[in-house]
Short mmCIF file of C-alpha atoms in Angstrom, two decimals:
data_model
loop_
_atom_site.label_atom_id
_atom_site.label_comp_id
_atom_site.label_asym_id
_atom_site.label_seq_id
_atom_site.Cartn_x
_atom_site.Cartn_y
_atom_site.Cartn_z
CA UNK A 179 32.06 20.72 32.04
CA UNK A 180 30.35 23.75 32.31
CA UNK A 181 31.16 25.85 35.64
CA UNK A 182 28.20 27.00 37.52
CA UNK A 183 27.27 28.49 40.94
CA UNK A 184 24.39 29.39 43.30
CA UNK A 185 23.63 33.00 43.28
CA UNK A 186 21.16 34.82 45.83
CA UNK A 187 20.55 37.68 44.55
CA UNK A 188 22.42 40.89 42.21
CA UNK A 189 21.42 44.96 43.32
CA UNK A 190 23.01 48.16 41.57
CA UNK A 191 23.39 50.44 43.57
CA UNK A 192 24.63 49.83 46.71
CA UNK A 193 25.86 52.30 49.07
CA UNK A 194 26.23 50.69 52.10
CA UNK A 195 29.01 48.07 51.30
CA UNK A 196 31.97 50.28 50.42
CA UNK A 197 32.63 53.07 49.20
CA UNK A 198 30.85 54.63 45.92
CA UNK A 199 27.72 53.00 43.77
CA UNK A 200 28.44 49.33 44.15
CA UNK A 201 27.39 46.52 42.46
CA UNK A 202 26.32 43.85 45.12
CA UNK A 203 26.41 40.14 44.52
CA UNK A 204 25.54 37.83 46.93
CA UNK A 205 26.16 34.23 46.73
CA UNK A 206 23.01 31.58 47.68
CA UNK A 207 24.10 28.77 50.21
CA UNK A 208 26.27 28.84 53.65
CA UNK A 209 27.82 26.04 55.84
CA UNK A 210 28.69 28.51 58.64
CA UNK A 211 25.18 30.31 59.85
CA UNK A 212 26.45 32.42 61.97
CA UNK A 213 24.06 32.77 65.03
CA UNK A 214 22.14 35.81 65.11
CA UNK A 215 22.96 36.47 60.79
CA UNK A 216 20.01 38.61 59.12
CA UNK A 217 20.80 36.90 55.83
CA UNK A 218 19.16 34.05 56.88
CA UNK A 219 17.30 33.68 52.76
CA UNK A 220 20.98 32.38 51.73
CA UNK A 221 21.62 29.86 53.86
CA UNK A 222 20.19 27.03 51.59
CA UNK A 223 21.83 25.46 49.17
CA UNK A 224 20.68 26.91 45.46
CA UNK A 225 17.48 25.40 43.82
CA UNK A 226 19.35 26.58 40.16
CA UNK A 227 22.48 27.13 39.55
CA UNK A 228 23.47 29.42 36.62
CA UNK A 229 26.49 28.94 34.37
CA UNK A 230 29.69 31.85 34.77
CA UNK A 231 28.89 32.72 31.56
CA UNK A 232 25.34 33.87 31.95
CA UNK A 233 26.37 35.43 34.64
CA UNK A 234 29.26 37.54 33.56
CA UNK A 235 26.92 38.70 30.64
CA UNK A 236 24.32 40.31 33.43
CA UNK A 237 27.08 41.96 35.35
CA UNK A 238 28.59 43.34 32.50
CA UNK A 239 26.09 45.47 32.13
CA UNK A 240 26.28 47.07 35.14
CA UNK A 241 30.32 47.04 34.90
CA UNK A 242 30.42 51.24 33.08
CA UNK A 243 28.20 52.25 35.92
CA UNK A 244 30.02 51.08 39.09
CA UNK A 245 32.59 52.23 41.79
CA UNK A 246 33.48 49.51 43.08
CA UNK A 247 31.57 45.45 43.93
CA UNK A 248 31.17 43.86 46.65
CA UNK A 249 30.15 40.21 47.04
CA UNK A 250 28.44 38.82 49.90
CA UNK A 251 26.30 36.05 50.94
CA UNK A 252 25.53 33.77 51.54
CA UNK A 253 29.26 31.82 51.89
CA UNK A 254 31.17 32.90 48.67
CA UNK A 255 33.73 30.65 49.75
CA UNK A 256 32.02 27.83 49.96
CA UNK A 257 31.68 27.66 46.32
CA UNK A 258 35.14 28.87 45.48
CA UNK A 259 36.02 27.70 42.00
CA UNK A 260 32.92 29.53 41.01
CA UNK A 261 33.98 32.91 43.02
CA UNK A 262 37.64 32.92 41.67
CA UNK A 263 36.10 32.44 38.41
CA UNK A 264 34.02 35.37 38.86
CA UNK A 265 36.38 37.38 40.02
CA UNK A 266 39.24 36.67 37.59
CA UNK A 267 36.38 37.80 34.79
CA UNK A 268 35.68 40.99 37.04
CA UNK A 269 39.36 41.83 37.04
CA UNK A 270 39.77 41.18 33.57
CA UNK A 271 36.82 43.51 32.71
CA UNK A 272 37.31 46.57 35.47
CA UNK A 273 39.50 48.40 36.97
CA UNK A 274 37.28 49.26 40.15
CA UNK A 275 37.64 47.81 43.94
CA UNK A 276 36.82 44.19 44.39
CA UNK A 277 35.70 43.29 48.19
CA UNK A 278 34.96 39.96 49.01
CA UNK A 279 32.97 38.93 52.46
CA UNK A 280 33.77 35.67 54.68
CA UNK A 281 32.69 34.37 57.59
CA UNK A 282 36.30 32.15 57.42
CA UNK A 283 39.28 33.05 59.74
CA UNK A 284 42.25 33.69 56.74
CA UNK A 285 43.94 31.12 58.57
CA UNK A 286 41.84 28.57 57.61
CA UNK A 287 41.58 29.33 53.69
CA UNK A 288 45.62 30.39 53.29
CA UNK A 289 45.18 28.21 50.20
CA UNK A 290 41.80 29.49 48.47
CA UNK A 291 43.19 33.20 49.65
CA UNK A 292 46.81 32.82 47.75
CA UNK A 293 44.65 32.36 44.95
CA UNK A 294 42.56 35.16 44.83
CA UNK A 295 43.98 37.75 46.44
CA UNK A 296 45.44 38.88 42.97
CA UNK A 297 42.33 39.43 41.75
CA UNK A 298 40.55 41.30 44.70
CA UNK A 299 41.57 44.10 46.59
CA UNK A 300 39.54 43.77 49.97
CA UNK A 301 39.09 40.99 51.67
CA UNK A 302 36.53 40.38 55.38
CA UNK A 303 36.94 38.13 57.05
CA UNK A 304 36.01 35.57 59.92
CA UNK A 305 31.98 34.86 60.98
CA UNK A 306 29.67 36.79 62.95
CA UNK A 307 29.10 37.17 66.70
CA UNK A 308 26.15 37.91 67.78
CA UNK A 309 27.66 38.70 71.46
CA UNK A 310 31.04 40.70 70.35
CA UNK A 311 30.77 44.42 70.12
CA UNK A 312 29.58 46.33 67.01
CA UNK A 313 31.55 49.57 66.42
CA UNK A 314 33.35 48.97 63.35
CA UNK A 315 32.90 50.10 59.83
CA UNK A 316 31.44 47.42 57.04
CA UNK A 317 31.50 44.53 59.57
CA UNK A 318 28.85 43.06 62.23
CA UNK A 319 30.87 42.10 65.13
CA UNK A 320 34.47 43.85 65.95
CA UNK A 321 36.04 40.33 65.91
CA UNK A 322 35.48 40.72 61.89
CA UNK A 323 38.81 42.01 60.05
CA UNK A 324 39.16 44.27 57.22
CA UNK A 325 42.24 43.11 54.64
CA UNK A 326 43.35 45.26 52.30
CA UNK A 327 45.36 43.88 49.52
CA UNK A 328 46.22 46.63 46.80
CA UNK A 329 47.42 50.54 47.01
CA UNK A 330 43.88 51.22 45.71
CA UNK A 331 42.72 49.63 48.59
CA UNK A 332 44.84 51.17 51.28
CA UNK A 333 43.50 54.29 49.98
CA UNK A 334 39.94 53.97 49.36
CA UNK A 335 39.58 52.05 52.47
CA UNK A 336 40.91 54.27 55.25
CA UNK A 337 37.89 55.70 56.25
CA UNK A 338 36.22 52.16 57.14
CA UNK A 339 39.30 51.41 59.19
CA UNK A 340 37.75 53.47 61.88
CA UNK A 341 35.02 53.53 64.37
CA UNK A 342 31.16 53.96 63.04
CA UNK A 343 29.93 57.11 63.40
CA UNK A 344 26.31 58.28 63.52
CA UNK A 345 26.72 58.69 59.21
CA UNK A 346 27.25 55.42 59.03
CA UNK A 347 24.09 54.05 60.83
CA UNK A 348 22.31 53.80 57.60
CA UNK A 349 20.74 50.86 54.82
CA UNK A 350 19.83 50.36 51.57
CA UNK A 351 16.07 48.76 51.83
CA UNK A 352 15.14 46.64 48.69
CA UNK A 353 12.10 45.87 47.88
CA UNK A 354 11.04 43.31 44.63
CA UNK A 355 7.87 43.04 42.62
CA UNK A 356 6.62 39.98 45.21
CA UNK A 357 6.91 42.27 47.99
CA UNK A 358 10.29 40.93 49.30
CA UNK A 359 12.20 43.51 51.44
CA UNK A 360 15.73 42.73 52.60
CA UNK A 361 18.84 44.62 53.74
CA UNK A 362 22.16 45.67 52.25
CA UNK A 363 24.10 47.14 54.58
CA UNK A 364 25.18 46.28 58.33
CA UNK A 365 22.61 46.40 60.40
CA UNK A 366 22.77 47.80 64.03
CA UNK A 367 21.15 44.43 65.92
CA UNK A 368 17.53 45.68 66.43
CA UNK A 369 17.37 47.42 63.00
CA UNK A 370 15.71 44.05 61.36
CA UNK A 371 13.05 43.40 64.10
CA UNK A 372 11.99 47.60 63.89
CA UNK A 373 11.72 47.13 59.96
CA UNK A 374 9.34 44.04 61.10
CA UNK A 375 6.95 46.20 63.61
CA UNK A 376 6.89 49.37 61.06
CA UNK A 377 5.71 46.84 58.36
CA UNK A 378 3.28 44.89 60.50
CA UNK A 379 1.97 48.27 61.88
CA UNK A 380 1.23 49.27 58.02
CA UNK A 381 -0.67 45.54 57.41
CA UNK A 382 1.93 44.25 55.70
CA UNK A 383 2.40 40.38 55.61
CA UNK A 384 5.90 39.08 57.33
CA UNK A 385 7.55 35.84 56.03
CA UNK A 386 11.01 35.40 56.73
CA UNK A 387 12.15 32.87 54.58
CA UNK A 388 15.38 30.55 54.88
CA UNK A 389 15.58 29.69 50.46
CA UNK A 390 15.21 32.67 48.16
CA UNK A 391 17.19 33.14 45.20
CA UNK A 392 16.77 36.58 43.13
CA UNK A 393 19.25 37.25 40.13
#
């Protein structure tokens, strides 16, 4: 049987989601949706799903150029076999950071984590609220928790343990050849609906759509 999984969308670089050029991947499909989430596009379960293999061959070729990856969604964990398949591959091919997003309290995967965490080095954790605070690095809402697993970890990962700064108010804006624009980064809350009104204001044509799978 040939293991396959839903993915959104891939970007190199990314500079917002860790530290370094990352390579993003960001899984298609979520059981959680979080009120209030700007990643609404990867809610819906996958129209395709790609085999590991094919995969692994596009991100290899981004593998000499990267710091570190970061995988979002999108609900990586609801498609686990297919993320700890990933990232034992990753781990196998690089030596850089692995961080993994989830909108699950640890305490509900202790399972799925014992079997990952020896292949990734950060891990966040728990879902979105749309009415907690916002002042932490990498994450939405404070209630969010940053896990570090490795030494490399510890180290490269200080700097996020604290509070954002004005430096750290920034995105990387995508934009495809269909005239897609989305986020990576974490957005302060109004950032999505001023992106909206700047575009609108230039007569650009606003869809936000809830299924849209780029790889």
């Amino acid at each position: 049987m040939v293991l396959t999984v839903g993915i959104s969308r891939i970007h190199f670089p990314v500079t917002t989601l860790g530290p370094g050029r990352r390579l993003g991947i960001w899984f298609q499909g979520c059981s959680l949706r979080c009120e209030g989430c700007i990643s609404v596009d990867t809610w819906a379960t996958a129209k395709t799903l790609i085999p590991i293999e094919q995969l692994m061959m596009k991100l290899s070729s981004y593998l000499p150029l990267i710091d570190g990856i970061t995988i979002s969604g999108g609900e990586p964990f609801d498609q686990f076999e297919a993320l700890l398949a990933i990232v034992v591959q990753l781990r196998e091919r690089t030596k850089v950071d692995i961080l993994v997003y989830t909108g699950y309290a640890v305490e509900d995967i202790t399972d799925q984590l014992q079997q990952i965490k020896p292949y990734i080095d950060v891990l966040i954790s728990d879902p979105f609220q749309r009415q907690s605070s916002q002042t932490l690095r990498l994450r939405g809402s404070d209630n969010q928790r940053l896990h570090c697993f490795t030494s490399q970890a510890v180290e490269k990962f200080a700097y996020y343990q604290q509070a954002v700064t004005t430096e750290d108010k920034v995105l990387d804006v995508m934009f495809d050849a269909e005239g897609v624009v989305w986020f990576a980064g974490i957005p302060r809350r109004d950032d999505f609906v001023k992106l909206q009104t700047l575009l609108k204001q230039q007569g650009h044509q606003i869809r936000v759509t809830a299924d849209k799978t780029k790889y």
